[in-house]
PDB file of C-alpha atoms in Angstrom:
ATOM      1  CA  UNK A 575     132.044 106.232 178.174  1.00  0.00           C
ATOM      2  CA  UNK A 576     129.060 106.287 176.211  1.00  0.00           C
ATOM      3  CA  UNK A 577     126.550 106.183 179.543  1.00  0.00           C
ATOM      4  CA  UNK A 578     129.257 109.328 180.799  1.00  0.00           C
ATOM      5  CA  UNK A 579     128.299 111.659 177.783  1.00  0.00           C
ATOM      6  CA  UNK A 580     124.618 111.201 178.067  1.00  0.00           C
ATOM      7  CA  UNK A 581     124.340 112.014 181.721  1.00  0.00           C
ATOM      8  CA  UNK A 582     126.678 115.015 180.953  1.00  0.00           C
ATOM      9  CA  UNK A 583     124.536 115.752 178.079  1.00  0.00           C
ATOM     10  CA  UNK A 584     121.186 115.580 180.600  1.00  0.00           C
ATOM     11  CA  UNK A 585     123.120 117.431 182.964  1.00  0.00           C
ATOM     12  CA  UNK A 586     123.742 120.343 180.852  1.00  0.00           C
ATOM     13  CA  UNK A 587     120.109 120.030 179.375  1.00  0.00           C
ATOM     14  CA  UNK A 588     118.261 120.427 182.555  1.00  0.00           C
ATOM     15  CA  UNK A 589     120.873 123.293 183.736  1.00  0.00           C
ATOM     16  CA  UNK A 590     119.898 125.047 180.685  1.00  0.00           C
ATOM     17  CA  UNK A 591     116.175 124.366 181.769  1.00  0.00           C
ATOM     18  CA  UNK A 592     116.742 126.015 185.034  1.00  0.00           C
ATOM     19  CA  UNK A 593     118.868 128.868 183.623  1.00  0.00           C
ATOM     20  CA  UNK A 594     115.928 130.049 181.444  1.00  0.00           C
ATOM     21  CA  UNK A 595     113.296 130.042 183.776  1.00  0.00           C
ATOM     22  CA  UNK A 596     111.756 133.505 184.943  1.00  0.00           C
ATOM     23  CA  UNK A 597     113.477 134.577 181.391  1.00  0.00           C
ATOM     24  CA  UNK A 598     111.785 138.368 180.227  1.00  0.00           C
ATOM     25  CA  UNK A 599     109.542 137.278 177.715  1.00  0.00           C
ATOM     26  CA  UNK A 600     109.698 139.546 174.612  1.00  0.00           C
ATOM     27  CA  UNK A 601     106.249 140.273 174.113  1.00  0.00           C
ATOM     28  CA  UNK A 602     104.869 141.522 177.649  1.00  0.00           C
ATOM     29  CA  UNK A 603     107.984 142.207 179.172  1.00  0.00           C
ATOM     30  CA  UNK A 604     106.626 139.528 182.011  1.00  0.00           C
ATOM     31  CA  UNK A 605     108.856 137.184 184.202  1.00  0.00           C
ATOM     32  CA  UNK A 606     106.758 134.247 184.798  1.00  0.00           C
ATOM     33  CA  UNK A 607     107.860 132.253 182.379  1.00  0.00           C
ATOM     34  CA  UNK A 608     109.722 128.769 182.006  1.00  0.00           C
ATOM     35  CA  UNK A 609     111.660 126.467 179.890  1.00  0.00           C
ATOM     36  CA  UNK A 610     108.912 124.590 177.421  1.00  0.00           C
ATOM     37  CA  UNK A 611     108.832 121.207 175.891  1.00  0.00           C
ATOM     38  CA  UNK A 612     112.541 120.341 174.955  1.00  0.00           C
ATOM     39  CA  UNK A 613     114.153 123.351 175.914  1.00  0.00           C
ATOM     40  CA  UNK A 614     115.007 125.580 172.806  1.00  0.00           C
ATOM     41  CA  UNK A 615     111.571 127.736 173.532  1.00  0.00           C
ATOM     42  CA  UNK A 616     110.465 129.029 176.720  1.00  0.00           C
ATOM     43  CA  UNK A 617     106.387 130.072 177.661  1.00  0.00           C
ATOM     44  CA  UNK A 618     105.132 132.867 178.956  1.00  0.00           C
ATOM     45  CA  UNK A 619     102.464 132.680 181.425  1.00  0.00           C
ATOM     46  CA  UNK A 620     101.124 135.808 181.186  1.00  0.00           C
ATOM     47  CA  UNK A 621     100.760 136.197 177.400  1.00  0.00           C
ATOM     48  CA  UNK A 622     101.274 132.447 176.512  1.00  0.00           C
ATOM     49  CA  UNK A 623     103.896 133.847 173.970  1.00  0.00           C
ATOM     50  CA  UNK A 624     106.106 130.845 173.257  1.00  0.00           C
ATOM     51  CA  UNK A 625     109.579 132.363 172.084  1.00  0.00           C
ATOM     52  CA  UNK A 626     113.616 131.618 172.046  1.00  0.00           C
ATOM     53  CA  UNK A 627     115.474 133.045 174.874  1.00  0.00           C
ATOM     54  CA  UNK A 628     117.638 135.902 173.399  1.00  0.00           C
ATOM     55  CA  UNK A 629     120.768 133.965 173.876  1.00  0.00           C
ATOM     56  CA  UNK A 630     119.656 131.308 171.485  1.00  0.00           C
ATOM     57  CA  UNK A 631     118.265 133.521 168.925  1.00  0.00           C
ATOM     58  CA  UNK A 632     119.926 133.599 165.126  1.00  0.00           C
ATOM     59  CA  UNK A 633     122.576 135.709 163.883  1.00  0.00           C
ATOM     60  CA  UNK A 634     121.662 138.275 161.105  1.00  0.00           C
ATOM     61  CA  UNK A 635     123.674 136.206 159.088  1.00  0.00           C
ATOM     62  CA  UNK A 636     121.831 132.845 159.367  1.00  0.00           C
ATOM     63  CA  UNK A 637     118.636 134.542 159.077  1.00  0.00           C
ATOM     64  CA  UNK A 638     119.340 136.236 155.346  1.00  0.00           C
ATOM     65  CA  UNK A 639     120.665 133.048 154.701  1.00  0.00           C
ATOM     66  CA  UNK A 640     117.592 131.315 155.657  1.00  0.00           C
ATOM     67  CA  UNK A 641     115.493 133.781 153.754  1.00  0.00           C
ATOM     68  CA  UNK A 642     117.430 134.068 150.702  1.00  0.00           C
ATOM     69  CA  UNK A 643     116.070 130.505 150.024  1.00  0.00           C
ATOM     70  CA  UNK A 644     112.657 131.630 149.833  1.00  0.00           C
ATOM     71  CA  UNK A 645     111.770 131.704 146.372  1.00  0.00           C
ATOM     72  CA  UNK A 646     107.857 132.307 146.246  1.00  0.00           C
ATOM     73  CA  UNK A 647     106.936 134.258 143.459  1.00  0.00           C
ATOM     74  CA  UNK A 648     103.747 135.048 141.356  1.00  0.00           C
ATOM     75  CA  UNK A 649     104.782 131.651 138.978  1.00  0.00           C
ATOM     76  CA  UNK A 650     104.474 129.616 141.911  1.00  0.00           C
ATOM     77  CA  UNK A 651     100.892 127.759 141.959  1.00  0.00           C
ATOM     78  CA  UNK A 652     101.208 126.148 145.439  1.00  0.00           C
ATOM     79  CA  UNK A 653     102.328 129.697 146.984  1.00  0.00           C
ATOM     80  CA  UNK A 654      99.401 131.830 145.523  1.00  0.00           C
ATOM     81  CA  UNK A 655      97.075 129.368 146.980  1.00  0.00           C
ATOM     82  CA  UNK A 656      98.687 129.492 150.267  1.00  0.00           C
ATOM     83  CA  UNK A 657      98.094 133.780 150.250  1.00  0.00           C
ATOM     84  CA  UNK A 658      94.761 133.210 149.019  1.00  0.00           C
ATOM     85  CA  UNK A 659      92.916 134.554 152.616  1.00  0.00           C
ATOM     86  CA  UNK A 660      95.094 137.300 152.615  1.00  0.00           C
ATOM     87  CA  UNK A 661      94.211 138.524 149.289  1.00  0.00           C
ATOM     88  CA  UNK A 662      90.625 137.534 149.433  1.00  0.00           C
ATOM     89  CA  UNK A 663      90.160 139.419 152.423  1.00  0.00           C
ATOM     90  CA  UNK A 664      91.885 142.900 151.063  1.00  0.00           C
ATOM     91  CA  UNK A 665      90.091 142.440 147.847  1.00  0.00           C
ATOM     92  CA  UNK A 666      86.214 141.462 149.249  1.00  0.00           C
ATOM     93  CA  UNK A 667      86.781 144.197 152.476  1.00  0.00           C
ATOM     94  CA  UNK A 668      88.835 147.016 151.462  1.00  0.00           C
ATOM     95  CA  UNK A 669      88.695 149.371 148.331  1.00  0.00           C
ATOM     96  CA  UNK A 670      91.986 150.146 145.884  1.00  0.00           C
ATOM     97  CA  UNK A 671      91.813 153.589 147.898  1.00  0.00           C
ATOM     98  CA  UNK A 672      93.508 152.540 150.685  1.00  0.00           C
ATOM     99  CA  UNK A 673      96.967 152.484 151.337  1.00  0.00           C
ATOM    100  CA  UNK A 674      99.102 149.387 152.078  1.00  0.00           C
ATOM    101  CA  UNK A 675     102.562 148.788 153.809  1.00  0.00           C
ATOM    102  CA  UNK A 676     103.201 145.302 152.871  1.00  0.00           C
ATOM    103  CA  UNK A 677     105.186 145.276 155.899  1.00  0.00           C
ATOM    104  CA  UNK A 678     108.077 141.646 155.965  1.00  0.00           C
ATOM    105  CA  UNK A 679     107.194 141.530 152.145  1.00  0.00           C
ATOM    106  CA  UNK A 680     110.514 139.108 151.569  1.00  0.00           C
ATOM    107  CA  UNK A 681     112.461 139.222 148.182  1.00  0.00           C
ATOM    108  CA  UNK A 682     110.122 138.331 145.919  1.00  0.00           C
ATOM    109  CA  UNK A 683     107.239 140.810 147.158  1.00  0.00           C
ATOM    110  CA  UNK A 684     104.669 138.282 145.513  1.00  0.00           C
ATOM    111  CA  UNK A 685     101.419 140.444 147.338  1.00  0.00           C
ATOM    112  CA  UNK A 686     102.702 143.503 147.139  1.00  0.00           C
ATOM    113  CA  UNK A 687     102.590 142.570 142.907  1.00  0.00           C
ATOM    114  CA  UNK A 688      99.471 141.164 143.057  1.00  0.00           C
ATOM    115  CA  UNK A 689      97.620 144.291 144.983  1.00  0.00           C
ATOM    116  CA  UNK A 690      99.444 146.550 143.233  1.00  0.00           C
ATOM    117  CA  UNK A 691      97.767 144.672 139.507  1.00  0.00           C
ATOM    118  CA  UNK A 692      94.773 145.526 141.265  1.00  0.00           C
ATOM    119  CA  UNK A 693      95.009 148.800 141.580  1.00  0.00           C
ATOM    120  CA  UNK A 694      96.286 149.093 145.440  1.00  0.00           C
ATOM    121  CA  UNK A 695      98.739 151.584 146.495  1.00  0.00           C
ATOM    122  CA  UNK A 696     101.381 149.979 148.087  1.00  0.00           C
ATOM    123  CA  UNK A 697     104.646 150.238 149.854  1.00  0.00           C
ATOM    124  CA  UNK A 698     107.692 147.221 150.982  1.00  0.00           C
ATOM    125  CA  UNK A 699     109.377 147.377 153.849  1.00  0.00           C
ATOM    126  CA  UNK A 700     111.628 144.384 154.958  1.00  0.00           C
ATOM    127  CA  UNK A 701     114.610 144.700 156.955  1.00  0.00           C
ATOM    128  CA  UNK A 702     116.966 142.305 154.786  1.00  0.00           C
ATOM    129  CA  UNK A 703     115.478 143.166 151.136  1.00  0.00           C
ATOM    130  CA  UNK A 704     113.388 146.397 151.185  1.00  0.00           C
ATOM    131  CA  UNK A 705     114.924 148.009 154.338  1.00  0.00           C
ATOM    132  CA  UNK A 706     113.498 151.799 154.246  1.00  0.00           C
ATOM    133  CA  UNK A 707     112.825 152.879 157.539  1.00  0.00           C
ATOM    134  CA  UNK A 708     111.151 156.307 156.597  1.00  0.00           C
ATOM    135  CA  UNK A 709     108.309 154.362 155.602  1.00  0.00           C
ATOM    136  CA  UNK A 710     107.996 153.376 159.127  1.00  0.00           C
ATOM    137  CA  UNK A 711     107.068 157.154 159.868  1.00  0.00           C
ATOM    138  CA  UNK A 712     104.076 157.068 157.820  1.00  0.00           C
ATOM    139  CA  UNK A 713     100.557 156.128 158.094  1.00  0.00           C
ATOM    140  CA  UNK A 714      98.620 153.095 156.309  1.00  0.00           C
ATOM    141  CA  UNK A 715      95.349 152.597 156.100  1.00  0.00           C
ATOM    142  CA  UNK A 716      96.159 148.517 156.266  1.00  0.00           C
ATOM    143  CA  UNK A 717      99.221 146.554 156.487  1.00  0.00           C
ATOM    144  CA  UNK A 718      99.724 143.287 155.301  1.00  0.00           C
ATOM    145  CA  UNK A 719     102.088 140.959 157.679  1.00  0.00           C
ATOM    146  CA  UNK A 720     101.743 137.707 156.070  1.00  0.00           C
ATOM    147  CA  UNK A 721     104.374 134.909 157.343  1.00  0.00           C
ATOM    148  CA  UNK A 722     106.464 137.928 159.073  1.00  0.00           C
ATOM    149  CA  UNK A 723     105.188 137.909 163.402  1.00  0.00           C
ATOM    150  CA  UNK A 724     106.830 134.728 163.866  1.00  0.00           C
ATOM    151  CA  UNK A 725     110.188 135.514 162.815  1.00  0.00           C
ATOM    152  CA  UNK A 726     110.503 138.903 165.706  1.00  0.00           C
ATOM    153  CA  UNK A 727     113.004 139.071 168.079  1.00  0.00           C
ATOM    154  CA  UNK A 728     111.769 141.930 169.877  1.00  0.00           C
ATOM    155  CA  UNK A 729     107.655 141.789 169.399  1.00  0.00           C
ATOM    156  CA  UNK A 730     106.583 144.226 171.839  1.00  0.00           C
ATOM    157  CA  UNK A 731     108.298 147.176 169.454  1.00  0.00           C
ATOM    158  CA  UNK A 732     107.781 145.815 166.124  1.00  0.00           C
ATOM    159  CA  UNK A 733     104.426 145.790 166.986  1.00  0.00           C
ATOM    160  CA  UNK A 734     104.389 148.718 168.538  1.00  0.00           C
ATOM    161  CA  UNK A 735     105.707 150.330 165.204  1.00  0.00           C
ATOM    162  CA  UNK A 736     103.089 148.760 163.294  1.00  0.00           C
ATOM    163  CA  UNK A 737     100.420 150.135 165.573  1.00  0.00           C
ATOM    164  CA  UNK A 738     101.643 153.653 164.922  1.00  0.00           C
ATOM    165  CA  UNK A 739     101.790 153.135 161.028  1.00  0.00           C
ATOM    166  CA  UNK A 740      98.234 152.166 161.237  1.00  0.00           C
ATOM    167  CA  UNK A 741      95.523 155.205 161.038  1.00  0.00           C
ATOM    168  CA  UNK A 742      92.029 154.863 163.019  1.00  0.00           C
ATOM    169  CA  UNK A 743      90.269 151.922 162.211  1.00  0.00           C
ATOM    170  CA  UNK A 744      93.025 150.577 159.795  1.00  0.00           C
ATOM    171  CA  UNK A 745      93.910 146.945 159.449  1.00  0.00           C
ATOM    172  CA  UNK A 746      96.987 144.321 160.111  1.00  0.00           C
ATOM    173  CA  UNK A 747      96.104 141.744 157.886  1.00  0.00           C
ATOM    174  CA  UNK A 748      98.445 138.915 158.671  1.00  0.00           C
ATOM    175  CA  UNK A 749      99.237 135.079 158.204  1.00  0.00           C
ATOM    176  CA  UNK A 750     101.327 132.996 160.956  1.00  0.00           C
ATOM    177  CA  UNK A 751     100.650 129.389 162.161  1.00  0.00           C
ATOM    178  CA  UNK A 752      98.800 129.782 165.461  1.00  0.00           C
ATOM    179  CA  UNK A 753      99.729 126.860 167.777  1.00  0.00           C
ATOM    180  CA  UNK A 754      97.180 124.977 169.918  1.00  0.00           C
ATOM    181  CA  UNK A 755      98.455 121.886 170.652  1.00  0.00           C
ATOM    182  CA  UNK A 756     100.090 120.699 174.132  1.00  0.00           C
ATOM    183  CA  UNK A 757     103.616 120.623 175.360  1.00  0.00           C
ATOM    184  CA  UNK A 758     104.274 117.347 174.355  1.00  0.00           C
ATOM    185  CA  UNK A 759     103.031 117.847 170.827  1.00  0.00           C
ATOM    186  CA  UNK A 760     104.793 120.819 170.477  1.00  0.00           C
ATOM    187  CA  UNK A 761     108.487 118.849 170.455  1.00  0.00           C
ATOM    188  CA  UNK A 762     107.290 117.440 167.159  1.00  0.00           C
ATOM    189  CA  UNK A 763     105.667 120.490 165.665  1.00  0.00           C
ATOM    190  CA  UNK A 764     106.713 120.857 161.989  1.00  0.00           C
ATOM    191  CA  UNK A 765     106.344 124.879 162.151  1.00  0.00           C
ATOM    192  CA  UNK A 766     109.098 125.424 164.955  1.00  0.00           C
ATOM    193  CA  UNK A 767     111.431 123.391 162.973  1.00  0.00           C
ATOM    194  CA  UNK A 768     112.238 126.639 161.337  1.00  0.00           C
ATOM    195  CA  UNK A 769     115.155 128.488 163.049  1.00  0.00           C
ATOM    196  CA  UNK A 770     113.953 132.228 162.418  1.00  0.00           C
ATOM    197  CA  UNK A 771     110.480 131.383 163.590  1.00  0.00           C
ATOM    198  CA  UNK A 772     111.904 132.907 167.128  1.00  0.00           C
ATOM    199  CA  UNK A 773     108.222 133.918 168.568  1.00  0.00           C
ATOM    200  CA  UNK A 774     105.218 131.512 168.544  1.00  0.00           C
ATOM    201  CA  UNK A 775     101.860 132.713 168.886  1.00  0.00           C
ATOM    202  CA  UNK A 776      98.471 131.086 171.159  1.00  0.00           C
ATOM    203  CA  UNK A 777      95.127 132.329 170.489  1.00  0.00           C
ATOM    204  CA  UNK A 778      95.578 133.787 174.357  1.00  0.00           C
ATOM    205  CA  UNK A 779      98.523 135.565 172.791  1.00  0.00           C
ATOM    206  CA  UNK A 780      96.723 137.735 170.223  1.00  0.00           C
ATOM    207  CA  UNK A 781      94.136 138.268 172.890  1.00  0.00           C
ATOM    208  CA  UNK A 782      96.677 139.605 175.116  1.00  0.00           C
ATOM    209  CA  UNK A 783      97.911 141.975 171.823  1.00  0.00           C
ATOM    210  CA  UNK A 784      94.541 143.141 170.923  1.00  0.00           C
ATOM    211  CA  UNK A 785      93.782 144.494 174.906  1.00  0.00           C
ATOM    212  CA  UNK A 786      97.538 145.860 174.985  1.00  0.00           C
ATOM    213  CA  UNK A 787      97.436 148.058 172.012  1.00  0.00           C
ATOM    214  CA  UNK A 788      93.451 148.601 172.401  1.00  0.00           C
ATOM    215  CA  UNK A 789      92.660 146.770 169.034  1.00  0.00           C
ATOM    216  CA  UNK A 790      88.342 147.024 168.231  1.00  0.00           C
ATOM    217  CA  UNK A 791      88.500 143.730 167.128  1.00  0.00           C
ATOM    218  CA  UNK A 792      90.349 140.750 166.645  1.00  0.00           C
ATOM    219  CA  UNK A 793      89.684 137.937 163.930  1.00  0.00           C
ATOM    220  CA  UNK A 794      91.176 134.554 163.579  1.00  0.00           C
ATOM    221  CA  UNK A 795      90.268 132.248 160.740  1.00  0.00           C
ATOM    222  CA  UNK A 796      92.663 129.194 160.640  1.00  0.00           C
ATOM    223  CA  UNK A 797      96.202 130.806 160.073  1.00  0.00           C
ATOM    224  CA  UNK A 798      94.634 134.195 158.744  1.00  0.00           C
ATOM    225  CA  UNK A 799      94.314 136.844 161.513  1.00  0.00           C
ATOM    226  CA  UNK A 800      93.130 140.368 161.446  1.00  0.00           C
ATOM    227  CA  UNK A 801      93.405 142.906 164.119  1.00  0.00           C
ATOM    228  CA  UNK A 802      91.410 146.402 163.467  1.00  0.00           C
ATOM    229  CA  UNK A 803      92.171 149.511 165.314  1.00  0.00           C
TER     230      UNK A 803
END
């Protein structure tokens, strides 16, 4: 019996395999794509975007659950070191008279409070606990996306939308874990152990993002990554 559910269990794996092969990937819009490592993300070939198919993807439900346990605030030691690039970047680069959409900023809104001590104009949008859309309509002359690409379900229009909040030669200033490992290694990957991280990035990836939406310049230091207009 035993022997009977693990080769229906296979069976069902690899027809799961097959079903999400040539998936649309979410990014590019491309159809060259295929079922990666153990199944639950597929690759895109043209982008190397490595995402859930949309049938797999989490409810709205799970997801504010998930983020609700976030508790990262200004108190927390471990977290402020962890933002450190971010706000060393904003506060060596870019003067207080710019204007920034902390754009994903979670409950807590820890940058937005620290910019915002230092003398930075800034607005919050996030979907779950700061959801104002009409800020979306507006211009910024950097936006701060720190922990927030790897959790979209539809990436081609979120960033899209941030690309239009942006004015010339603003900034997204952003944080994700950029994966550069192999297949294999990706199975055991701590970082996709997270069910709302739905979209995994490659370096290839933001290259493809930078030529779509005819970013100047593109800069990657560890999980820090900047993309100018």
């Amino acid at each position: 019996m035993a022997n009977a559910i693990k080769k229906t269990a296979k069976i069902k794996s690899t027809a799961l395999k097959i079903f999400r092969m040539h998936i649309l990937c979410p990014l590019c819009h491309g159809y060259e794509t295929r079922s990666y490592a153990d199944g639950k993300y597929s690759l895109c070939y043209n982008c190397k975007g490595l995402f859930i198919p949309s049938d797999a993807l989490p409810d709205v439900k799970t997801e504010y659950s998930r983020y609700l346990k976030h508790h990262s605030t200004v108190d927390d030691d471990g977290y402020l070191q962890f933002i450190k690039p971010i706000i060393e970047y904003i506060t060596n680069l870019i003067t207080i008279e710019h204007r920034c959409l902390d754009f994903g900023s979670g409950q807590y809104s820890t940058i937005s409070q620290i910019l915002r001590k230092k003398g930075y104009s800034v607005e919050q949008y996030d979907p779950f606990f700061y959801n104002h859309p009409q800020l979306l309509q507006e211009k910024y002359d950097f936006i701060v996306a720190c922990e927030v690409i790897e959790h979209f379900h539809h990436p081609f229009e979120s960033f899209e939308s941030l690309h239009s909040c942006l004015q010339d030669k603003g900034e997204i200033i952003g944080m994700t874990h950029i994966y550069d490992g192999n297949e294999e290694q990706f199975k055991r990957w701590y970082y996709r152990r997270d069910i709302t991280h739905t979209f995994i990035y490659q370096r290839d990836t933001f290259e493809w993002i930078t030529n779509q939406w005819n970013y100047s310049k593109l800069h990657i230091d560890g999980r820090l990554f900047v993309l100018t207009k």
